[in-house]
């Protein structure tokens, strides 16, 4: 194991350069946030992830953000266990009717100011599950959505770009 | 391995059951109600018969069975004009949740079932308005100084939602009761009425981590139903995707298990390796999880020839790196302390539930669909099916590690002998019905499909291996401490979406 650690030091980090914040996402956020409560977050975001009926594909790519290649935490963005510690709810899935109440209660447990990110095509409009008797058909049917990240699932770099846009906006840089 | 004249098939012959014409590749028999009761008695008398699946459609209930001695597979069907059928859950407990789901979704009642609670229907669908659900009753627990710890549906980590109710005596779990169904999306309902090509998109998303396994099982079931075969090149590239998916998931699971015993280093290392596999998949097939690449009739796009060297290099890199990382795992008594003898599932239970994948093989159940019901190209490839006896977290981890090695060998063989030619054929018009079994990373996916005269899906049933593994997690955690639940759970890594559908 010492060898591994030594090699890791010599090799340097595998972490890649950050993508640019997603331009489209920035525009969407600027419209919604209207300057209110921007400076509150400082340089960090605490995210509570809620799976509201995903196929688990989106979760796999959110997980990937934590690996050393993307290393999400270097941006001050971290996932927290409780909604009470969260600034952002990152929601996946078409919102099944069986999860709608749990999602709403999680949102109510999150202190303001708070943001809701709909991650993946399902969360945006139900995706390929739209029209089913068992889904609401998108996060905005239940909660106000501040940011949408497209893809099925979005690639980790795309998720990262979206979250960086949120951070940039929340820092009041733009 | 599917030899005729076996005991299970003899049963249907003795019943003089009507064989449905052209159900491929395994027969389907229509039973009378006395015949179905006889089946239940025969299950009691033949412990080697395995229940693969139980599902319904309006007025019909089906059970897929496998004779563990001969390898014969057959589907039994019972018409239920009165809306009820004799329960099989008493003979094969794996059927209990399936029967509860069939009642919720198709209104067919497993008449003499002991557990009559709902499963998937939480009383929140508009269509359920007229039979408003009573509040869910968890199983009663009685005893001195027991306390109950309810968890979920929203969990602390980035995982799918479900509710776990632990009853503990001090630190020790005396019972875990799972409640699932939260991510029910109506996937099977959405597949009905669509063409096989359209429905394949949903098959890819039954469980995102098994996108290849489920889309392959669905494609094979459709091809069997229509009596066609995908071209050789497509079949070999499907296997390449399936093995990449297996390696990626196993790496993710090994890392996650190490993370849950607080060994972050291996989690990070496995995360990097997993990322490399997904990038190779992306380069080769244009999607990291390879969704929508396997379609009925073949594959949607050929491999990018420029990516071939990258895939070969990946195999080489993993072949060196994984054993090295496992040396570290092996040398850390602090990890072993948490994984060895934790969460044991005995072989008898695994057999009773016919639980597949690493859950079954870690306890000694030697079953792998690639070996026991081979589909091309696995009949032409050399590989081993590792099994262990211990049935604990450590054994489930090691099965994965050994399977990574086997998959790397398979990828080598596939790259070496990859045939040229077309990658898809058109689907012929017309009706048909068929089934398939595909070894996904967590076990065998069993898929059953019926297509109508107009070419649209009448009923598609993708049965994720999780159906038969979730109940065993309840057994695995019993008498362990609550703090060991996360690592037990990771060592199973059952799919919520795959069982809730
Ligand atoms: S957007 Fe795609 S990957 Fe994400 S949950 Fe929906 S179907 Fe799965």
XYZ file of C-alpha atoms and ligand atoms in Angstrom:
683
model
C 0.000 0.000 0.000
C 2.933 2.329 0.690
C 4.037 1.760 -2.872
C 0.621 2.792 -4.087
C 0.702 5.953 -2.022
C 4.206 6.820 -3.178
C 3.280 6.241 -6.808
C 0.202 8.379 -6.407
C 2.379 11.210 -5.159
C 4.845 10.860 -8.012
C 2.206 10.434 -10.697
C 0.307 13.512 -9.604
C -3.447 13.721 -9.351
C -5.750 12.091 -11.913
C -8.177 14.939 -11.408
C -9.126 16.753 -14.582
C -9.515 20.442 -15.283
C -12.932 21.845 -14.447
C -15.365 22.339 -17.294
C -16.671 25.867 -17.920
C -19.921 26.594 -16.190
C -22.796 25.705 -18.487
C -23.751 28.921 -20.332
C -27.370 27.995 -20.889
C -27.708 27.019 -17.257
C -26.186 30.328 -16.211
C -28.757 32.246 -18.197
C -31.592 30.208 -16.700
C -30.283 30.812 -13.193
C -29.762 34.519 -13.693
C -33.402 34.804 -14.677
C -34.599 32.963 -11.590
C -32.375 34.213 -8.842
C -32.779 37.920 -9.564
C -29.946 38.766 -7.248
C -31.800 37.759 -4.099
C -29.949 35.937 -1.369
C -26.975 35.468 -3.620
C -24.094 36.111 -1.316
C -25.493 33.794 1.347
C -23.792 30.671 0.168
C -20.239 31.935 0.127
C -18.118 29.578 -1.874
C -19.851 26.374 -1.019
C -22.956 24.416 -1.879
C -24.445 21.607 0.144
C -26.537 19.273 -1.941
C -29.150 16.778 -0.877
C -29.792 14.280 -3.658
C -33.329 12.895 -3.967
C -34.147 10.026 -6.270
C -37.793 10.562 -7.121
C -38.154 7.509 -9.301
C -35.085 7.384 -11.492
C -33.900 4.260 -13.282
C -30.683 4.736 -11.236
C -28.691 5.770 -14.319
C -28.607 9.390 -13.162
C -27.431 8.289 -9.697
C -24.513 6.426 -11.255
C -23.299 9.593 -12.940
C -23.828 11.722 -9.821
C -21.729 9.158 -7.981
C -19.029 9.479 -10.606
C -18.669 13.157 -9.686
C -17.181 12.044 -6.404
C -14.427 9.966 -7.995
C -10.918 11.469 -8.125
C -11.251 12.274 -11.829
C -13.998 14.849 -11.252
C -13.402 15.399 -7.536
C -16.490 17.488 -6.894
C -15.475 18.521 -3.396
C -12.593 20.660 -4.666
C -15.227 23.219 -5.722
C -16.759 23.399 -2.269
C -19.710 21.366 -3.476
C -20.615 18.433 -1.302
C -23.433 15.993 -0.779
C -25.048 16.014 2.634
C -27.117 13.379 4.361
C -29.907 15.574 5.661
C -32.081 18.099 3.839
C -31.717 20.300 6.915
C -28.070 20.822 5.965
C -28.756 21.436 2.299
C -28.882 24.508 0.061
C -29.795 22.542 -3.024
C -32.081 19.613 -3.751
C -30.764 17.663 -6.708
C -33.732 15.649 -7.932
C -33.762 12.779 -10.427
C -36.588 10.729 -11.893
C -40.030 11.506 -13.324
C -41.395 11.874 -9.743
C -43.392 8.739 -9.171
C -46.668 9.300 -7.363
C -45.321 6.945 -4.696
C -42.417 9.379 -4.086
C -44.166 12.730 -4.538
C -44.974 13.198 -0.867
C -41.481 12.206 0.273
C -40.008 14.689 -2.202
C -42.256 17.476 -1.014
C -41.490 16.736 2.624
C -37.770 16.728 1.889
C -38.168 20.141 0.257
C -40.086 21.474 3.246
C -37.339 20.217 5.546
C -34.731 22.176 3.586
C -34.100 25.650 5.025
C -34.273 28.678 2.718
C -32.818 30.089 0.614
C -32.898 26.887 -1.374
C -32.598 25.810 -4.955
C -34.043 22.859 -6.812
C -32.130 21.239 -9.652
C -33.942 18.820 -11.967
C -31.308 16.390 -13.201
C -31.895 14.261 -16.289
C -34.624 14.113 -18.902
C -36.974 12.253 -16.545
C -36.777 14.979 -13.931
C -37.300 17.688 -16.543
C -40.498 16.394 -18.150
C -40.927 12.713 -17.259
C -38.601 11.637 -20.082
C -39.487 8.225 -21.441
C -41.861 7.625 -18.524
C -44.069 10.641 -19.330
C -47.729 9.726 -19.637
C -47.659 6.818 -17.202
C -50.432 6.498 -14.598
C -47.740 6.242 -11.932
C -45.670 9.409 -12.472
C -46.237 13.139 -12.029
C -44.079 13.787 -15.102
C -41.284 16.064 -13.938
C -40.051 17.778 -10.794
C -41.758 21.074 -11.667
C -45.123 19.383 -11.241
C -44.340 19.242 -7.520
C -41.674 21.863 -6.746
C -40.397 25.132 -8.247
C -37.340 24.225 -10.339
C -34.368 26.590 -10.610
C -32.061 24.676 -12.903
C -32.449 21.881 -15.425
C -29.612 19.605 -16.497
C -30.502 17.677 -19.661
C -29.375 14.199 -20.617
C -30.287 10.580 -20.152
C -28.271 10.452 -18.082
C -26.235 13.675 -18.307
C -22.491 12.998 -18.388
C -20.613 13.855 -15.186
C -18.911 16.800 -16.931
C -22.339 18.155 -17.868
C -23.623 17.794 -14.311
C -20.506 19.508 -13.041
C -20.915 22.382 -15.513
C -24.496 22.861 -14.325
C -23.551 22.855 -10.660
C -20.666 25.254 -11.272
C -23.101 27.610 -12.956
C -25.251 27.426 -9.841
C -22.265 28.146 -7.651
C -21.126 31.045 -9.845
C -24.579 32.580 -9.761
C -25.007 32.015 -6.072
C -21.676 33.701 -5.419
C -23.064 36.768 -7.148
C -20.198 36.883 -9.616
C -22.549 37.446 -12.512
C -28.509 -28.433 -21.096
C -32.187 -28.150 -21.911
C -32.924 -31.819 -22.305
C -36.418 -33.076 -22.928
C -38.059 -35.684 -20.741
C -36.956 -34.092 -17.499
C -38.948 -34.159 -14.332
C -40.410 -30.675 -14.702
C -41.391 -31.375 -18.275
C -42.717 -34.775 -17.231
C -45.010 -33.001 -14.818
C -46.597 -31.022 -17.639
C -46.881 -34.168 -19.748
C -48.603 -35.966 -16.850
C -51.011 -33.081 -16.488
C -51.856 -33.378 -20.175
C -51.331 -29.614 -20.205
C -51.838 -27.830 -23.519
C -48.563 -26.538 -24.920
C -48.958 -23.104 -26.461
C -47.678 -23.321 -30.042
C -44.370 -21.622 -30.799
C -43.437 -20.189 -27.425
C -39.678 -20.021 -27.836
C -37.197 -21.236 -26.765
C -38.905 -22.866 -23.781
C -42.420 -24.331 -23.779
C -45.414 -22.640 -22.201
C -48.271 -24.747 -20.872
C -51.830 -23.822 -20.060
C -52.935 -25.444 -16.827
C -56.372 -25.940 -15.333
C -56.911 -24.844 -11.753
C -56.451 -28.424 -10.465
C -53.292 -28.535 -12.598
C -52.010 -25.339 -10.939
C -52.704 -26.863 -7.533
C -50.817 -29.970 -8.615
C -47.940 -27.713 -9.624
C -47.892 -26.242 -6.145
C -47.790 -29.737 -4.630
C -45.055 -30.757 -7.077
C -42.977 -27.738 -6.062
C -43.221 -28.976 -2.501
C -42.121 -32.456 -3.531
C -39.262 -31.308 -5.821
C -37.001 -28.897 -3.984
C -34.740 -28.590 -7.036
C -37.465 -26.865 -9.053
C -36.828 -23.155 -9.079
C -39.355 -20.370 -9.407
C -37.864 -17.854 -11.841
C -40.777 -15.471 -12.056
C -44.472 -15.016 -11.452
C -46.381 -12.309 -13.305
C -49.856 -11.472 -14.489
C -51.827 -9.807 -17.220
C -55.573 -9.252 -17.369
C -57.202 -12.581 -16.493
C -53.977 -14.635 -16.661
C -51.224 -15.552 -14.254
C -47.887 -17.017 -15.374
C -45.086 -18.746 -13.512
C -41.669 -19.438 -15.033
C -39.955 -22.500 -13.583
C -36.604 -24.175 -13.949
C -35.677 -27.725 -13.094
C -32.401 -27.370 -11.233
C -31.433 -30.987 -11.974
C -31.961 -31.025 -15.713
C -31.872 -27.323 -16.575
C -35.279 -27.513 -18.270
C -37.297 -24.298 -18.231
C -41.042 -23.976 -18.697
C -43.765 -21.393 -18.236
C -47.085 -22.347 -16.668
C -50.198 -20.267 -17.316
C -53.536 -20.290 -15.556
C -56.617 -18.442 -16.758
C -58.356 -16.755 -13.808
C -61.916 -15.940 -14.906
C -62.907 -15.466 -11.269
C -59.970 -13.104 -10.639
C -58.202 -15.505 -8.259
C -55.628 -18.307 -8.368
C -54.012 -20.616 -5.803
C -50.915 -18.959 -4.336
C -47.470 -20.442 -4.990
C -45.794 -18.312 -2.324
C -46.236 -21.016 0.302
C -44.129 -23.412 -1.768
C -41.625 -20.832 -3.088
C -41.368 -17.710 -0.933
C -39.771 -15.846 -3.854
C -43.292 -15.723 -5.318
C -44.812 -13.854 -2.362
C -43.889 -10.312 -3.411
C -44.613 -11.136 -7.044
C -48.104 -12.254 -6.078
C -48.631 -9.098 -4.053
C -47.496 -7.030 -7.043
C -49.779 -8.990 -9.404
C -52.714 -8.205 -7.131
C -51.800 -4.509 -7.080
C -51.280 -4.192 -10.809
C -53.725 -6.641 -12.381
C -56.286 -7.251 -9.640
C -55.632 -11.002 -9.597
C -55.802 -12.451 -6.133
C -53.467 -15.155 -4.854
C -56.452 -16.485 -2.993
C -54.930 -18.453 -0.148
C -51.782 -16.359 0.308
C -50.778 -15.680 3.865
C -49.511 -12.135 3.250
C -52.337 -10.195 1.648
C -50.877 -6.703 1.911
C -50.217 -4.516 -1.096
C -46.686 -4.194 -2.437
C -46.294 -1.780 -5.349
C -49.570 0.126 -4.969
C -49.182 2.628 -2.151
C -52.692 3.966 -2.687
C -51.542 7.015 -4.611
C -52.500 6.320 -8.207
C -55.639 7.899 -9.633
C -56.810 4.501 -10.871
C -56.578 3.190 -7.338
C -59.160 5.683 -6.069
C -62.029 3.272 -5.806
C -60.115 0.765 -3.717
C -58.471 3.203 -1.327
C -55.707 1.406 0.502
C -55.786 0.905 4.224
C -52.614 2.150 5.934
C -49.737 -0.270 5.428
C -49.286 -2.651 8.312
C -45.739 -3.646 9.095
C -45.268 -7.065 10.619
C -45.793 -7.015 14.370
C -42.805 -7.489 16.615
C -43.162 -8.452 20.235
C -40.573 -8.818 22.932
C -38.736 -7.188 25.797
C -36.718 -4.029 25.125
C -36.986 -4.031 21.373
C -36.847 -0.786 19.485
C -37.759 0.058 15.924
C -35.610 2.147 13.587
C -37.462 3.267 10.461
C -35.272 4.447 7.572
C -36.299 5.993 4.272
C -37.715 6.197 1.690
C -35.236 9.080 1.302
C -31.881 7.696 2.420
C -28.787 9.501 3.608
C -26.639 8.630 0.610
C -27.045 8.926 -3.136
C -29.090 5.783 -3.568
C -32.532 4.797 -4.675
C -35.496 5.203 -2.320
C -37.050 2.446 -0.260
C -38.168 1.992 3.315
C -36.339 -0.209 5.791
C -37.747 -0.960 9.196
C -35.236 -2.413 11.624
C -36.302 -3.969 14.870
C -33.288 -4.119 17.131
C -32.416 -5.459 20.518
C -29.654 -3.116 21.561
C -27.322 -3.038 18.564
C -28.465 -6.338 17.124
C -31.035 -6.529 14.354
C -33.753 -9.047 15.134
C -35.747 -8.240 12.042
C -35.470 -6.120 8.952
C -38.620 -5.526 6.978
C -38.295 -3.935 3.557
C -40.994 -1.896 1.945
C -40.439 -1.144 -1.725
C -42.419 0.187 -4.666
C -41.505 3.876 -4.293
C -39.973 4.133 -7.761
C -42.771 2.316 -9.578
C -43.028 4.100 -12.911
C -45.452 1.814 -14.726
C -42.682 0.627 -17.055
C -44.434 -2.598 -18.080
C -47.618 -0.674 -18.837
C -45.685 1.793 -20.990
C -44.055 -1.017 -22.973
C -47.430 -2.476 -23.944
C -48.864 -1.164 -27.188
C -45.488 -0.065 -28.542
C -43.401 -1.651 -31.245
C -40.458 -3.712 -29.994
C -38.047 -1.018 -31.202
C -39.895 1.669 -29.222
C -40.237 -0.493 -26.128
C -36.500 -1.253 -26.209
C -35.871 2.286 -24.952
C -37.787 1.434 -21.795
C -36.069 -1.945 -21.474
C -32.760 -0.060 -21.381
C -34.088 1.889 -18.404
C -35.590 -0.851 -16.249
C -32.457 -0.476 -14.133
C -29.884 1.969 -15.444
C -26.927 0.001 -14.109
C -28.109 -3.014 -16.151
C -28.987 -1.137 -19.326
C -27.175 -3.673 -21.508
C -28.419 -6.755 -19.652
C -32.058 -5.676 -19.762
C -32.019 -4.410 -23.331
C -30.273 -7.624 -24.383
C -32.780 -9.829 -22.541
C -35.627 -7.895 -24.128
C -34.080 -8.076 -27.604
C -33.492 -11.823 -27.320
C -37.049 -12.413 -26.089
C -38.426 -10.448 -29.068
C -36.125 -12.285 -31.479
C -37.158 -15.642 -29.999
C -40.813 -14.637 -30.271
C -40.422 -13.725 -33.943
C -38.158 -16.648 -34.757
C -35.182 -14.593 -35.908
C -31.563 -14.160 -34.866
C -29.412 -11.071 -34.730
C -26.416 -11.215 -37.120
C -23.190 -12.712 -35.681
C -21.350 -9.390 -35.416
C -24.219 -7.924 -33.399
C -24.214 -10.878 -31.016
C -20.504 -10.588 -30.375
C -20.648 -6.853 -29.829
C -23.592 -7.335 -27.452
C -21.394 -9.632 -25.413
C -18.620 -7.050 -25.432
C -21.033 -4.454 -24.060
C -22.384 -6.896 -21.483
C -18.885 -7.664 -20.196
C -17.926 -3.975 -20.056
C -21.102 -3.336 -18.067
C -20.268 -6.189 -15.700
C -16.724 -4.945 -15.109
C -17.865 -1.353 -14.533
C -20.515 -2.365 -12.005
C -18.333 -4.854 -10.172
C -15.609 -2.219 -9.828
C -18.163 0.253 -8.516
C -19.489 -2.283 -6.006
C -16.061 -3.353 -4.764
C -15.181 0.294 -4.190
C -18.502 1.010 -2.500
C -18.160 -1.969 -0.151
C -14.686 -0.756 0.854
C -16.092 2.737 1.353
C -18.749 1.419 3.706
C -16.062 -0.066 5.923
C -14.284 3.316 5.776
C -11.457 2.303 3.493
C -11.565 5.330 1.213
C -8.380 4.525 -0.668
C -9.778 1.496 -2.488
C -13.017 3.340 -3.097
C -11.077 6.088 -4.858
C -8.944 3.625 -6.830
C -11.957 1.596 -7.952
C -13.750 4.824 -8.851
C -10.946 5.788 -11.214
C -10.957 2.332 -12.820
C -14.724 2.385 -13.205
C -14.472 5.791 -14.859
C -11.955 4.375 -17.343
C -14.350 1.561 -18.257
C -17.232 3.979 -18.797
C -15.054 6.190 -20.972
C -13.992 3.210 -23.052
C -17.663 2.269 -23.437
C -18.427 5.831 -24.455
C -15.612 5.878 -27.000
C -16.614 2.495 -28.400
C -20.398 2.808 -28.448
C -21.187 6.487 -27.856
C -22.857 6.170 -24.449
C -21.224 5.637 -21.055
C -23.915 3.246 -19.830
C -24.502 1.873 -23.351
C -28.218 2.597 -23.218
C -30.201 2.048 -26.430
C -27.290 0.231 -28.096
C -28.818 -3.251 -27.997
C -32.074 -3.306 -29.980
C -34.366 -6.105 -31.172
C -32.797 -7.441 -34.347
C -29.231 -6.459 -33.536
C -27.428 -3.379 -32.266
C -28.119 0.274 -32.991
C -24.575 1.211 -33.962
C -21.334 -0.517 -34.712
C -18.282 -0.167 -32.518
C -16.076 2.781 -33.381
C -12.994 1.083 -34.866
C -10.783 3.840 -33.439
C -11.816 2.772 -29.939
C -10.632 -0.839 -30.293
C -7.061 -0.158 -29.126
C -8.417 1.753 -26.119
C -10.583 -1.180 -25.090
C -7.658 -3.586 -25.452
C -5.433 -1.255 -23.427
C -8.088 -0.981 -20.741
C -8.187 -4.745 -20.390
C -4.424 -4.841 -19.967
C -4.442 -2.049 -17.398
C -7.204 -3.644 -15.329
C -5.585 -7.040 -15.444
C -2.547 -5.574 -13.701
C -4.281 -3.124 -11.396
C -7.165 -5.096 -9.885
C -5.072 -7.909 -8.374
C -2.717 -5.309 -6.951
C -5.573 -3.476 -5.246
C -6.940 -6.737 -3.915
C -3.582 -7.468 -2.299
C -4.137 -4.331 -0.276
C -7.655 -5.458 0.612
C -6.317 -8.819 1.684
C -3.578 -7.362 3.844
C -5.880 -5.128 5.898
C -7.293 -6.953 8.860
C -9.362 -3.869 9.677
C -11.342 -4.394 6.454
C -11.634 -8.139 6.826
C -12.879 -7.632 10.335
C -15.937 -5.932 8.870
C -16.557 -8.121 5.810
C -15.721 -11.681 6.898
C -18.682 -13.491 8.536
C -20.858 -10.399 8.085
C -24.273 -10.757 6.474
C -24.247 -14.489 5.876
C -26.866 -16.017 3.583
C -26.922 -19.812 3.828
C -26.991 -21.953 0.687
C -30.363 -23.470 1.597
C -32.025 -20.040 1.483
C -30.276 -19.098 -1.729
C -31.582 -22.309 -3.289
C -35.105 -21.826 -1.957
C -35.262 -18.393 -3.591
C -33.176 -19.390 -6.641
C -31.190 -16.220 -6.034
C -28.715 -15.595 -8.829
C -25.565 -13.587 -9.365
C -22.988 -12.980 -6.662
C -25.632 -13.465 -3.950
C -26.166 -17.050 -5.093
C -22.638 -17.909 -6.196
C -21.034 -16.552 -3.010
C -23.083 -19.113 -1.070
C -22.320 -21.992 -3.435
C -25.191 -21.920 -5.930
C -23.451 -22.665 -9.184
C -25.620 -20.904 -11.728
C -24.776 -18.499 -14.515
C -27.108 -18.009 -17.482
C -24.099 -17.679 -19.780
C -23.070 -21.190 -18.815
C -26.345 -22.968 -18.065
C -28.498 -21.474 -20.832
C -25.826 -20.203 -23.197
C -26.702 -17.653 -25.825
C -24.298 -16.697 -28.578
C -21.414 -16.041 -28.437
C -20.873 -17.526 -24.957
C -21.193 -21.060 -26.311
C -18.005 -20.322 -28.276
C -16.074 -18.646 -25.450
C -14.026 -20.036 -22.580
C -14.714 -18.815 -19.066
C -15.181 -19.996 -15.511
C -18.067 -19.432 -13.136
C -16.495 -18.783 -9.742
C -18.366 -19.942 -6.651
C -17.620 -19.754 -2.934
C -19.276 -21.259 0.108
C -19.195 -18.658 2.860
C -22.099 -16.507 1.700
C -20.838 -13.421 3.566
C -19.973 -9.873 2.453
C -16.384 -10.928 1.824
C -17.453 -13.803 -0.436
C -19.799 -11.588 -2.437
C -16.930 -9.156 -2.925
C -14.536 -11.873 -4.054
C -17.031 -13.338 -6.520
C -17.133 -9.909 -8.144
C -13.351 -9.637 -8.239
C -12.996 -13.048 -9.842
C -15.717 -12.262 -12.331
C -13.884 -9.117 -13.358
C -10.933 -11.368 -14.280
C -13.202 -13.690 -16.266
C -14.819 -10.755 -18.063
C -11.413 -9.391 -19.055
C -10.555 -12.772 -20.568
C -13.878 -12.776 -22.371
C -13.304 -9.293 -23.771
C -9.926 -10.457 -25.123
C -11.549 -13.428 -26.812
C -14.323 -11.279 -28.262
C -11.918 -8.702 -29.684
C -9.827 -11.460 -31.219
C -12.639 -13.287 -32.991
C -15.087 -10.448 -33.682
C -16.859 -11.416 -36.920
C -17.526 -8.927 -39.723
C -20.879 -8.337 -41.317
C -24.171 -6.543 -40.774
C -25.196 -5.431 -37.298
C -28.979 -5.716 -37.479
C -31.856 -7.365 -39.297
C -35.396 -6.080 -39.783
C -38.106 -7.542 -37.596
C -40.619 -9.627 -39.538
C -44.271 -8.652 -39.134
C -46.676 -10.758 -37.130
C -47.348 -12.220 -33.724
C -45.226 -14.391 -31.463
C -44.174 -15.050 -27.925
C -40.875 -15.868 -26.363
C -38.598 -15.574 -23.398
C -34.913 -15.201 -22.669
C -32.388 -15.358 -19.875
C -29.326 -13.112 -19.798
C -26.628 -12.945 -17.161
C -26.397 -9.347 -15.976
C -23.852 -8.167 -13.452
C -26.147 -8.849 -10.488
C -27.649 -12.080 -11.772
C -29.877 -13.439 -14.480
C -32.502 -11.232 -16.096
C -35.506 -13.284 -17.206
C -37.592 -11.597 -19.859
C -40.875 -12.696 -21.360
C -42.566 -11.035 -24.339
C -45.813 -11.509 -26.259
C -46.336 -9.678 -29.538
C -49.708 -9.240 -31.275
C -50.626 -9.614 -34.961
C -50.119 -5.883 -35.468
C -46.523 -6.175 -34.286
C -47.148 -4.274 -31.044
C -46.155 -5.574 -27.621
C -49.086 -7.126 -25.771
C -47.143 -7.936 -22.612
C -43.477 -7.495 -21.779
C -42.165 -8.671 -18.469
C -38.526 -7.919 -17.583
C -37.734 -9.712 -14.320
C -34.710 -8.190 -12.650
C -32.603 -10.544 -10.508
C -33.277 -8.234 -7.544
C -36.752 -9.724 -7.107
C -35.178 -12.894 -5.733
C -32.336 -11.173 -3.845
C -34.108 -8.427 -1.914
C -35.858 -10.907 0.413
C -32.499 -12.487 1.257
C -31.086 -9.154 2.405
C -33.633 -9.326 5.219
C -32.163 -12.687 6.171
C -28.558 -11.548 5.771
C -28.770 -8.685 8.263
C -30.518 -10.689 10.969
C -28.323 -11.028 14.087
C -25.834 -8.496 12.703
C -25.518 -5.014 14.135
C -27.389 -2.126 12.530
C -24.078 -0.427 11.766
C -23.254 -3.279 9.405
C -26.386 -2.762 7.339
C -24.834 -0.362 4.812
C -22.040 -2.768 3.929
C -24.439 -5.733 3.755
C -26.726 -3.698 1.535
C -23.837 -2.715 -0.754
C -22.686 -6.288 -1.006
C -26.156 -7.116 -2.400
C -26.645 -3.867 -4.337
C -30.182 -4.805 -5.325
C -31.982 -2.614 -7.815
C -34.983 -0.654 -6.579
C -36.032 0.476 -10.020
C -35.609 -3.047 -11.394
C -38.041 -4.522 -8.897
C -40.467 -1.597 -8.580
C -40.645 -1.167 -12.377
S -32.977 10.652 -17.231
Fe -32.456 8.676 -18.166
S -30.788 7.920 -16.876
Fe -31.801 9.538 -15.713
S -33.322 8.480 -14.484
Fe -34.338 9.085 -16.385
S -34.174 7.307 -17.719
Fe -32.679 7.039 -16.084
